[in-house]
Amino acid sequence: MAVGAGLTREELTALFDRRQEAFDNMDADALSRDYAEDCIVDSPAHGTLRGAAAVDRGRRAFFEAFPDLKLRIDQMVVDGNTVVQVGTLEGTDIGGFMGLEPSGKSFKAPAVYIYEFRDRKIVHESRIYDFTGVLVQIGLLKAKPA
């Protein structure tokens, strides 16, 4: 039974299993194939990215800055053409983030990803995580003591 966007629950589960494997292998090409050309991604790190090419550039920049980047998904909810993933994002600033010298420091942050599908492609994605906390953890932003 199709749950929306022309994909069944089983197809969505298989798609996200494949996406997890691609993320684990830092395979930006495989991840990029799931986005519609006119997609929009809202990201704390990159602002609003418009179009599959911009999303691909943003992902590659993150993979280069954090070559050990890991995403662990603890829960996935499917509702019609929307998929929500809840998990943890972590990595080490080895490659240099935002054009700055690498700090060598690691971060770990809870993360939520909300995907909307149309015609079997991701048309909108919202990435939600504590970007300020990530910057503090990797040493690019100093936190004022409480």
Coordinates of C-alpha atoms in Angstrom, one line a residue:
M1 CA 0.0 0.0 0.0
A2 CA 1.4 3.4 -1.0
V3 CA 1.7 5.8 2.0
G4 CA 2.3 8.9 -0.1
A5 CA 4.7 10.3 -2.7
G6 CA 4.2 7.0 -4.7
L7 CA 6.3 5.0 -2.2
T8 CA 5.1 2.3 0.1
R9 CA 6.2 2.1 3.7
E10 CA 8.5 -0.8 2.7
E11 CA 10.0 1.2 -0.1
L12 CA 10.6 4.2 2.2
T13 CA 12.3 1.9 4.8
A14 CA 14.5 0.4 2.1
L15 CA 15.3 3.9 0.7
F16 CA 16.4 5.1 4.2
D17 CA 18.4 1.9 4.8
R18 CA 20.2 2.6 1.6
R19 CA 20.7 6.3 2.5
Q20 CA 22.1 5.2 5.9
E21 CA 24.6 2.9 4.1
A22 CA 25.5 5.8 1.7
F23 CA 26.0 8.2 4.7
D24 CA 28.2 5.6 6.5
N25 CA 30.3 5.4 3.3
M26 CA 30.2 9.2 2.8
D27 CA 28.8 8.5 -0.7
A28 CA 27.6 12.0 -1.6
D29 CA 26.6 10.9 -5.1
A30 CA 24.3 8.2 -3.8
L31 CA 22.7 10.6 -1.3
S32 CA 22.2 13.3 -4.0
R33 CA 20.2 11.0 -6.3
D34 CA 17.3 11.1 -3.9
Y35 CA 16.6 14.8 -4.3
A36 CA 14.4 16.6 -6.7
E37 CA 16.2 19.2 -8.9
D38 CA 14.0 21.9 -7.3
C39 CA 14.3 20.7 -3.7
I40 CA 14.8 23.0 -0.7
V41 CA 16.8 22.0 2.3
D42 CA 16.8 24.1 5.5
S43 CA 20.0 23.6 7.4
P44 CA 21.4 25.2 10.5
A45 CA 24.9 25.1 9.0
H46 CA 24.1 26.3 5.5
G47 CA 20.8 28.2 5.7
T48 CA 18.3 27.5 2.9
L49 CA 19.8 25.5 0.1
R50 CA 17.8 25.6 -3.2
G51 CA 18.3 22.9 -5.7
A52 CA 19.9 19.5 -5.8
A53 CA 23.3 20.9 -6.7
A54 CA 23.4 23.3 -3.7
V55 CA 22.4 20.5 -1.4
D56 CA 25.2 18.3 -2.8
R57 CA 27.8 21.1 -2.3
G58 CA 26.6 21.6 1.3
R59 CA 26.8 17.8 2.0
R60 CA 30.3 17.5 0.5
A61 CA 31.5 20.5 2.6
F62 CA 30.3 18.7 5.7
F63 CA 31.9 15.4 4.7
E64 CA 35.2 17.2 4.0
A65 CA 35.2 19.1 7.3
F66 CA 34.2 16.0 9.3
P67 CA 35.6 13.0 7.5
D68 CA 34.6 10.7 10.4
L69 CA 31.0 12.0 10.4
K70 CA 28.4 9.6 11.8
L71 CA 24.7 9.7 11.9
R72 CA 22.9 7.2 14.1
I73 CA 19.1 7.1 13.7
D74 CA 17.1 5.9 16.7
Q75 CA 13.6 6.4 15.3
M76 CA 11.9 6.9 12.0
V77 CA 8.3 7.9 11.6
V78 CA 6.4 7.8 8.3
D79 CA 3.2 9.8 7.8
G80 CA 2.0 10.0 4.2
N81 CA 4.6 11.7 2.1
T82 CA 6.6 12.8 5.2
V83 CA 9.4 11.0 6.9
V84 CA 10.9 12.1 10.3
Q85 CA 14.2 10.7 11.6
V86 CA 15.5 11.3 15.1
G87 CA 19.0 10.5 16.0
T88 CA 22.5 11.7 16.8
L89 CA 25.1 13.4 14.6
E90 CA 28.8 13.3 15.5
G91 CA 32.2 14.0 14.0
T92 CA 35.6 15.5 14.4
D93 CA 36.7 18.8 12.8
I94 CA 39.7 17.3 10.9
G95 CA 39.1 18.9 7.5
G96 CA 38.5 22.4 8.6
F97 CA 35.0 23.8 8.9
M98 CA 33.6 27.0 7.3
G99 CA 37.0 27.7 5.8
L100 CA 38.8 27.7 9.1
E101 CA 41.8 25.6 10.3
P102 CA 40.8 22.2 11.7
S103 CA 40.5 22.2 15.5
G104 CA 40.8 18.5 15.9
K105 CA 37.9 18.6 18.3
S106 CA 34.8 16.4 18.2
F107 CA 31.1 17.1 18.5
K108 CA 28.0 15.1 19.3
A109 CA 24.5 16.6 18.9
P110 CA 20.9 15.2 18.8
A111 CA 19.4 15.7 15.4
V112 CA 16.0 15.6 13.7
Y113 CA 15.5 15.4 9.9
I114 CA 12.1 15.9 8.3
Y115 CA 11.7 14.9 4.7
E116 CA 8.8 15.6 2.3
F117 CA 8.5 13.5 -0.8
R118 CA 6.9 14.1 -4.2
D119 CA 7.2 11.8 -7.2
R120 CA 9.6 9.5 -5.3
K121 CA 12.1 12.3 -4.6
I122 CA 12.9 14.5 -1.6
V123 CA 11.4 18.0 -2.3
H124 CA 11.9 19.5 1.1
E125 CA 14.2 18.6 4.1
S126 CA 14.5 20.3 7.4
R127 CA 17.6 19.6 9.4
I128 CA 17.3 20.4 13.1
Y129 CA 20.2 20.3 15.5
D130 CA 22.1 22.6 17.9
F131 CA 24.5 24.3 15.5
T132 CA 25.7 26.7 18.1
G133 CA 26.5 23.7 20.4
V134 CA 28.4 22.1 17.5
L135 CA 30.5 25.3 17.0
V136 CA 31.2 25.4 20.8
Q137 CA 32.2 21.7 20.9
I138 CA 34.6 22.0 18.0
G139 CA 36.1 25.2 19.4
L140 CA 35.0 27.7 16.8
L141 CA 32.8 29.6 19.2
K142 CA 33.5 30.3 22.8
A143 CA 30.7 29.9 25.3
K144 CA 30.3 32.5 28.0
P145 CA 30.4 30.8 31.5
A146 CA 27.0 30.9 33.2

